[in-house]
Coordinates of C-alpha atoms in Angstrom, one line a residue:
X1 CA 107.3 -8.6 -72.5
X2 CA 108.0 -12.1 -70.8
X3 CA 111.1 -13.7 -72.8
X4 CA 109.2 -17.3 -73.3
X5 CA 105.8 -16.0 -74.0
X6 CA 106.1 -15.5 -77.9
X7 CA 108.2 -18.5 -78.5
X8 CA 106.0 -21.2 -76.2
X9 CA 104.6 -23.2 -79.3
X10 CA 108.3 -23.3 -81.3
X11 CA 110.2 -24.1 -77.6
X12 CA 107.9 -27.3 -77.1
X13 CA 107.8 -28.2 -81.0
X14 CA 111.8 -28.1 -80.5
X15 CA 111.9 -30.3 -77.4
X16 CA 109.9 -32.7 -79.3
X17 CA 112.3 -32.8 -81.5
X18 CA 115.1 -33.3 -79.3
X19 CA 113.7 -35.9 -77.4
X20 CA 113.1 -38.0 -80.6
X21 CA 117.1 -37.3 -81.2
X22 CA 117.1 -34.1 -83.9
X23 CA 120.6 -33.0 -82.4
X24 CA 119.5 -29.9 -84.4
X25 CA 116.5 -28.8 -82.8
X26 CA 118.3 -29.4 -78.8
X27 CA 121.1 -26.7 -80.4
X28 CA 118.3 -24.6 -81.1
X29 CA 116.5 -25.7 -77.4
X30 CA 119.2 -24.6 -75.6
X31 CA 119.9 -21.2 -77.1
X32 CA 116.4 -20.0 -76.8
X33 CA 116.6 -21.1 -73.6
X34 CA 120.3 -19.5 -72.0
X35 CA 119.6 -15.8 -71.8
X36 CA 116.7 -16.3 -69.8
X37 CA 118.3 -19.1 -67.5
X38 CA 121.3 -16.8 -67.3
X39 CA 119.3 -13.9 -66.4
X40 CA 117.4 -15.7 -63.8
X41 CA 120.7 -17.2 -62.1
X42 CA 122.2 -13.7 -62.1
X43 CA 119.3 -11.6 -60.6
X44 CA 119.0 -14.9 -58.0
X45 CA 123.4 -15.5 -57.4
X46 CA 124.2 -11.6 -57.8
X47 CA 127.2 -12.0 -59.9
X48 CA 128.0 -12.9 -63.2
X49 CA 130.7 -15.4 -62.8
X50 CA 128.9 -18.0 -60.7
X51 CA 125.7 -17.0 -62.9
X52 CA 127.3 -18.6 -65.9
X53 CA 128.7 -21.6 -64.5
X54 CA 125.4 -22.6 -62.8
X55 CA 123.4 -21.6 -66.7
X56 CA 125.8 -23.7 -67.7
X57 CA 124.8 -26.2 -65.2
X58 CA 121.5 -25.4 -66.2
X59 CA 121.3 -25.9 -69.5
X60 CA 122.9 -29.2 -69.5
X61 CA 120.4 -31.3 -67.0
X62 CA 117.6 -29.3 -69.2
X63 CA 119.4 -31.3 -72.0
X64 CA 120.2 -34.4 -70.5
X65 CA 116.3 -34.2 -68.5
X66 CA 114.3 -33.7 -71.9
X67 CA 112.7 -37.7 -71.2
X68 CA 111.2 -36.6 -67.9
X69 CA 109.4 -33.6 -69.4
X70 CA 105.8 -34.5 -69.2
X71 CA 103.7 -32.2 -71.0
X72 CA 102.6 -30.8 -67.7
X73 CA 103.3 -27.2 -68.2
X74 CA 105.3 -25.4 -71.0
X75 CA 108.8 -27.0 -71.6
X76 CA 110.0 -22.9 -70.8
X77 CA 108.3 -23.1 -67.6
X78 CA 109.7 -26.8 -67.1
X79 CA 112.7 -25.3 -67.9
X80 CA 112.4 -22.6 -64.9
X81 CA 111.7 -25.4 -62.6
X82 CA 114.7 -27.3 -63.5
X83 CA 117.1 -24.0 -63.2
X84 CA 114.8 -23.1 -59.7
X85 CA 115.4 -26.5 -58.4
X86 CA 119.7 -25.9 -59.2
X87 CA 119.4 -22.5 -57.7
X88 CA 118.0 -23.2 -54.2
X89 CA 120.8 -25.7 -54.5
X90 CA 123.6 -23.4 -54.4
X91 CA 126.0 -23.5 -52.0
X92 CA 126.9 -19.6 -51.4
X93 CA 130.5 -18.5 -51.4
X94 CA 131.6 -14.6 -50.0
X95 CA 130.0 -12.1 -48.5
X96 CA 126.4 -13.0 -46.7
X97 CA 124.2 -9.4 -47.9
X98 CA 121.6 -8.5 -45.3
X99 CA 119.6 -4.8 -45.2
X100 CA 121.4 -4.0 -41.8
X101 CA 124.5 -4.6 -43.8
X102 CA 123.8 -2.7 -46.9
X103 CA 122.1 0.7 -44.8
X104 CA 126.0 0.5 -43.3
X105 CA 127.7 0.7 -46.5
X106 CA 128.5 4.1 -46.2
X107 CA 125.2 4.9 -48.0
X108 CA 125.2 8.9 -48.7
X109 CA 128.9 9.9 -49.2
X110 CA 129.3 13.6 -50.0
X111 CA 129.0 14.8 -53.4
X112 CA 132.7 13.9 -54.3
X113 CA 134.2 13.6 -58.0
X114 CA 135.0 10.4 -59.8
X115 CA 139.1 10.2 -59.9
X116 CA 141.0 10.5 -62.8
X117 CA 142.6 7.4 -62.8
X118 CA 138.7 6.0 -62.5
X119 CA 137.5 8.1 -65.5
X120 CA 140.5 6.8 -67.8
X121 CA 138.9 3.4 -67.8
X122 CA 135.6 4.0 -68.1
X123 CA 133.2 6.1 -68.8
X124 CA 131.3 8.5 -66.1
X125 CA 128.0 7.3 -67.0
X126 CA 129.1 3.7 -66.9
X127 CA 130.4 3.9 -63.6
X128 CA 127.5 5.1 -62.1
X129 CA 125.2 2.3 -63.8
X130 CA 127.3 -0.6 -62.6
X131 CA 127.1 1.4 -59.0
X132 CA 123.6 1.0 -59.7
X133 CA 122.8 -2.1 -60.7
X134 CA 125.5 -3.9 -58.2
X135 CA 123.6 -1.8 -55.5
X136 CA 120.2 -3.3 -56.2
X137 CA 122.0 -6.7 -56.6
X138 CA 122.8 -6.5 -53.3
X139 CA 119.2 -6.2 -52.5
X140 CA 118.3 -8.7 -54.0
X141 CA 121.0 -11.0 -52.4
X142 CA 119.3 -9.5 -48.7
X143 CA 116.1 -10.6 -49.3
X144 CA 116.3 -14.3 -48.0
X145 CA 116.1 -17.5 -50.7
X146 CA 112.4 -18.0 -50.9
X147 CA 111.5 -14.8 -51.3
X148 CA 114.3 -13.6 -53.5
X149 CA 113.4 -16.5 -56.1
X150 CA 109.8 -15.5 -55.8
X151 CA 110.8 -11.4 -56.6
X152 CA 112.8 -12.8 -59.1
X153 CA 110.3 -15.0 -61.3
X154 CA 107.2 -13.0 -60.5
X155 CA 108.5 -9.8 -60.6
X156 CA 111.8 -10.1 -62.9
X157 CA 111.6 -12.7 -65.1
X158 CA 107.4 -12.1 -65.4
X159 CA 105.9 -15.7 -64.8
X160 CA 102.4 -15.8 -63.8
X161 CA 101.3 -16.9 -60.8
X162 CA 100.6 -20.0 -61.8
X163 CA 103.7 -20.5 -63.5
X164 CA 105.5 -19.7 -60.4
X165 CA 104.0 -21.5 -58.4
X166 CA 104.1 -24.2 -60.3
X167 CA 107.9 -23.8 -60.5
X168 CA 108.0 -23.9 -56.9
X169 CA 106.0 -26.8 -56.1
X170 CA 104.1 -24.6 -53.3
X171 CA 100.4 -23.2 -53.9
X172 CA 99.4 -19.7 -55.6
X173 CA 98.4 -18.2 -52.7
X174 CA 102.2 -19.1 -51.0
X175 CA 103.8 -17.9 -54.2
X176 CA 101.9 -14.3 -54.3
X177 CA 102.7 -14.0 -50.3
X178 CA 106.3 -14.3 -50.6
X179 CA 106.1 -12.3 -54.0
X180 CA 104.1 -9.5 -51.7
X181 CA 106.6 -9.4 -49.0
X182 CA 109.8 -9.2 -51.0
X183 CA 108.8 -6.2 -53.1
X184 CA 107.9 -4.7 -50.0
X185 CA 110.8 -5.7 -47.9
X186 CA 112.6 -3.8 -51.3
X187 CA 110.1 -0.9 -51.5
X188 CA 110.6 -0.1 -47.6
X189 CA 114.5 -0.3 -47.9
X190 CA 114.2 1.9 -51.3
X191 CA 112.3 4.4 -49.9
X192 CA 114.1 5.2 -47.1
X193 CA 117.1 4.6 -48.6
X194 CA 118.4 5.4 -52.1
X195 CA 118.1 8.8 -54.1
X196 CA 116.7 6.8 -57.3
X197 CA 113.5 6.0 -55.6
X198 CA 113.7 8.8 -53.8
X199 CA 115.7 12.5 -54.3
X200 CA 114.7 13.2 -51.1
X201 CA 117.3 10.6 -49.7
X202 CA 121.3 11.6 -49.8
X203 CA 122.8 8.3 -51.5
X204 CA 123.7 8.8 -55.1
X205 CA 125.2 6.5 -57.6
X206 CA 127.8 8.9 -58.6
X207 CA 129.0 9.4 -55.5
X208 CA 129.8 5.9 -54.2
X209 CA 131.5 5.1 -57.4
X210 CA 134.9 6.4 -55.5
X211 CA 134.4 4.1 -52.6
X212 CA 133.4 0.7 -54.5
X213 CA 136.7 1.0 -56.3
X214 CA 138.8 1.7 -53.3
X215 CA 136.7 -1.2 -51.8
X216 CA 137.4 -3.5 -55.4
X217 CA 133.5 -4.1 -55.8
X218 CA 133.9 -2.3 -58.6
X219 CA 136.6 -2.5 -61.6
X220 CA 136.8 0.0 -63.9
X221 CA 138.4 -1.8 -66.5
X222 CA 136.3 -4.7 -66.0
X223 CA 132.4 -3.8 -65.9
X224 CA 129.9 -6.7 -64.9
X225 CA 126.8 -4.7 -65.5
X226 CA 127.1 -1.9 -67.1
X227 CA 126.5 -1.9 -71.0
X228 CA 127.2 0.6 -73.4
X229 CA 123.6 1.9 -75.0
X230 CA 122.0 5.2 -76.2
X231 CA 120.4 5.4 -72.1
X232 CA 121.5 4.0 -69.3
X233 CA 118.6 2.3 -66.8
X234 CA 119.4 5.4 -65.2
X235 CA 119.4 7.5 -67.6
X236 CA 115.7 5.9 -68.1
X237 CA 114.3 6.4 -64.4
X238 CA 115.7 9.8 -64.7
X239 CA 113.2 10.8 -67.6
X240 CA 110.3 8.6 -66.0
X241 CA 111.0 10.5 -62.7
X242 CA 110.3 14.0 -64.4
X243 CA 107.1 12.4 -65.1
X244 CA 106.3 10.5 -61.6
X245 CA 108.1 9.5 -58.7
X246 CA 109.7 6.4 -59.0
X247 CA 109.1 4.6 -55.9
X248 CA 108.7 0.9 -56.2
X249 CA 111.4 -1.5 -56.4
X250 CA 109.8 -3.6 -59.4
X251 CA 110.5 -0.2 -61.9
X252 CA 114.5 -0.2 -61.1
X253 CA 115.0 -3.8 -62.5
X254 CA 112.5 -3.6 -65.1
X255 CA 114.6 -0.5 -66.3
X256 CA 117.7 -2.4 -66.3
X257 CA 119.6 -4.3 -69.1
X258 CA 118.6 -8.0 -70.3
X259 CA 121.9 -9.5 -69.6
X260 CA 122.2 -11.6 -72.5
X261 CA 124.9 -14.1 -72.8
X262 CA 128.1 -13.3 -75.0
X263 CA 129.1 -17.2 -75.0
X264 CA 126.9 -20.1 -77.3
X265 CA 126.6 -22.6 -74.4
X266 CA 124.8 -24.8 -77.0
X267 CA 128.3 -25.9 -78.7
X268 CA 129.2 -26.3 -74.9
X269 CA 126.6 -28.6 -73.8
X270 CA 126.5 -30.6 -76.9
X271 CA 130.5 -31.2 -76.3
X272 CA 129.8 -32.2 -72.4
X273 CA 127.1 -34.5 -73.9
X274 CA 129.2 -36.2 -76.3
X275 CA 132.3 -37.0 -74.2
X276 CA 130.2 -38.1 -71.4
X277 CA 128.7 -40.8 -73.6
X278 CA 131.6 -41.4 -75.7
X279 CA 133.6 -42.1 -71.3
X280 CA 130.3 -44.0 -70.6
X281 CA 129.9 -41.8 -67.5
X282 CA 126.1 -41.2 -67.9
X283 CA 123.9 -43.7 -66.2
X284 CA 120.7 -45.3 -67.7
X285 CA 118.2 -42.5 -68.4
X286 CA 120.7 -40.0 -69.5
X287 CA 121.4 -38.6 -66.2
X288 CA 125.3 -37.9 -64.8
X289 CA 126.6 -35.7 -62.8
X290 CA 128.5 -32.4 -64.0
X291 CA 131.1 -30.4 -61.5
X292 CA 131.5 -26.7 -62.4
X293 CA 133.0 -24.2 -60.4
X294 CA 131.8 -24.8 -56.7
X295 CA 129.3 -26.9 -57.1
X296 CA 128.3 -30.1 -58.6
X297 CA 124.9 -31.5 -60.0
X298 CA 123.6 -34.4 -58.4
X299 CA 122.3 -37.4 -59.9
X300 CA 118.3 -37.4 -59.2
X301 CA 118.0 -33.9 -59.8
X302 CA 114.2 -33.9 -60.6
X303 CA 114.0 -35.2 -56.5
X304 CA 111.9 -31.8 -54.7
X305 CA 113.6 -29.1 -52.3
X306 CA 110.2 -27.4 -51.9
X307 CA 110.6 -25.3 -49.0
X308 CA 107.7 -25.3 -46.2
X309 CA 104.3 -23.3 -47.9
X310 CA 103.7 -19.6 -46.0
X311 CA 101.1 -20.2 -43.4

């Protein structure tokens, strides 16, 4: 189910009501609207730290930007193209993924057992879905910016074509290209790859779990993706594989967890609202600029970064 689909009328009636000044009804704006903005910047930044600085982020130029919304689309999918337009924005910090990079990761260690040390933090099954889920992050982070955001709202975060496109200020037919060539740039990898998609191949989850904690990508005491639950996405592939092969890329992030958020960002943005009005730092139209983490929010941020349409 796409997350904005059911709540499109109420999400529109509620920016409404913000714009008009309801402080109410922007509260109830901006949490309908941060688990899917934090989900989007995860699957698109990899990790969850920088995730919920630029939702953050987010959420606050959606707040502050409510004036220019124009009625041309959905305020949800407005809302995408204001967290889209931050994204392509971001300055990456660390490690630079590439296939190449990730096929030479060691991939297909021998079966070896999780130390005890390992196990005495967290659970086995755990440990083998955030090996999992950081592996196809890493995938994701490969696949290069404009067609990782295209995998990630067409494919991830379920927008229709038109929606997508619309997001990305570039035509349908660009959007479903790029959308086309990133599931198969995944599908390729997967298949000759990882055991998931394919028993036939050697690497297993289990069996790397050793390695990324050696290699601190992975802290046992500290999950980032893993989530206690009665299956694991895992543990879900597993029982559709008895059925049929699971093959495609598209069906290992579908099977994965939502990701909510743990933290109500709407107290936060209402805060960052209030003292910047109270300091007089936002300019005429309600626009200022916000620094979080590594990057900061410029002024003018409804100005286009659409990248060059696919011939």
């Amino acid at each position: 189910m796409r997350p904005l689909d059911t709540r499109t009328d109420s999400l529109d009636a509620l920016a409404q009501r913000a714009r008009e000044g309801d402080p109410d009804a922007l509260d109830q704006l901006v949490r309908a609207l941060q688990d899917p903005m934090y989900r989007l910047a995860l699957r698109f930044l990899g990790r969850p730290e920088p995730a919920r600085d630029a939702t953050q982020e987010i959420l606050l130029l959606i707040a502050t930007q409510l004036s220019t919304f124009r009625g041309e689309s959905s305020v949800g999918t407005w809302a995408y193209r204001v967290a889209t337009r931050l994204l392509l924005r971001h300055r990456k910090r660390g490690r630079r993924w590439t296939f190449e990079a990730l096929a030479d990761e060691d991939l297909g260690q021998p079966p070896n057992a999780i130390e005890a040390g390992t196990l005495a933090a967290a659970d086995e099954r755990l440990l083998e879905e955030e090996v999992f889920i950081g592996c196809t992050q890493a995938m994701l982070q490969a696949l290069d910016r404009p067609h990782r955001i295209a995998l990630v709202l067409g494919a991830i975060c379920e927008l229709e074509a038109a929606e997508a496109s619309y997001v990305l200020g570039i035509s349908e037919a660009a959007f479903r290209k790029r959308l086309s060539r990133a599931r198969a740039t995944l599908d390729a990898f997967l298949a000759r790859h990882c055991g998931v998609a394919d028993p036939a191949n050697p690497c297993r989850c289990a069996y790397q779990v050793n390695l990324n904690v050696a290699r601190r990508c992975v802290n046992p005491a500290q999950l980032n993706y893993a989530v206690a639950s009665t299956r694991t996405s895992l543990e879900v592939l597993r029982a559709e594989g008895e059925i049929r092969e699971i093959r495609r890329s598209l069906e290992l992030f579908r099977a994965q967890p939502k990701f909510p958020l743990t933290e109500d960002f709407a107290a936060r943005v209402r805060s960052m609202i209030a003292s910047a009005s109270s300091l007089s730092d936002a300019p005429a139209g309600g626009r200022f600029s916000v620094t979080r983490g590594s990057d900061a929010v410029p002024n003018g941020s409804e100005r286009s970064v659409r990248a060059p349409e696919d011939a």
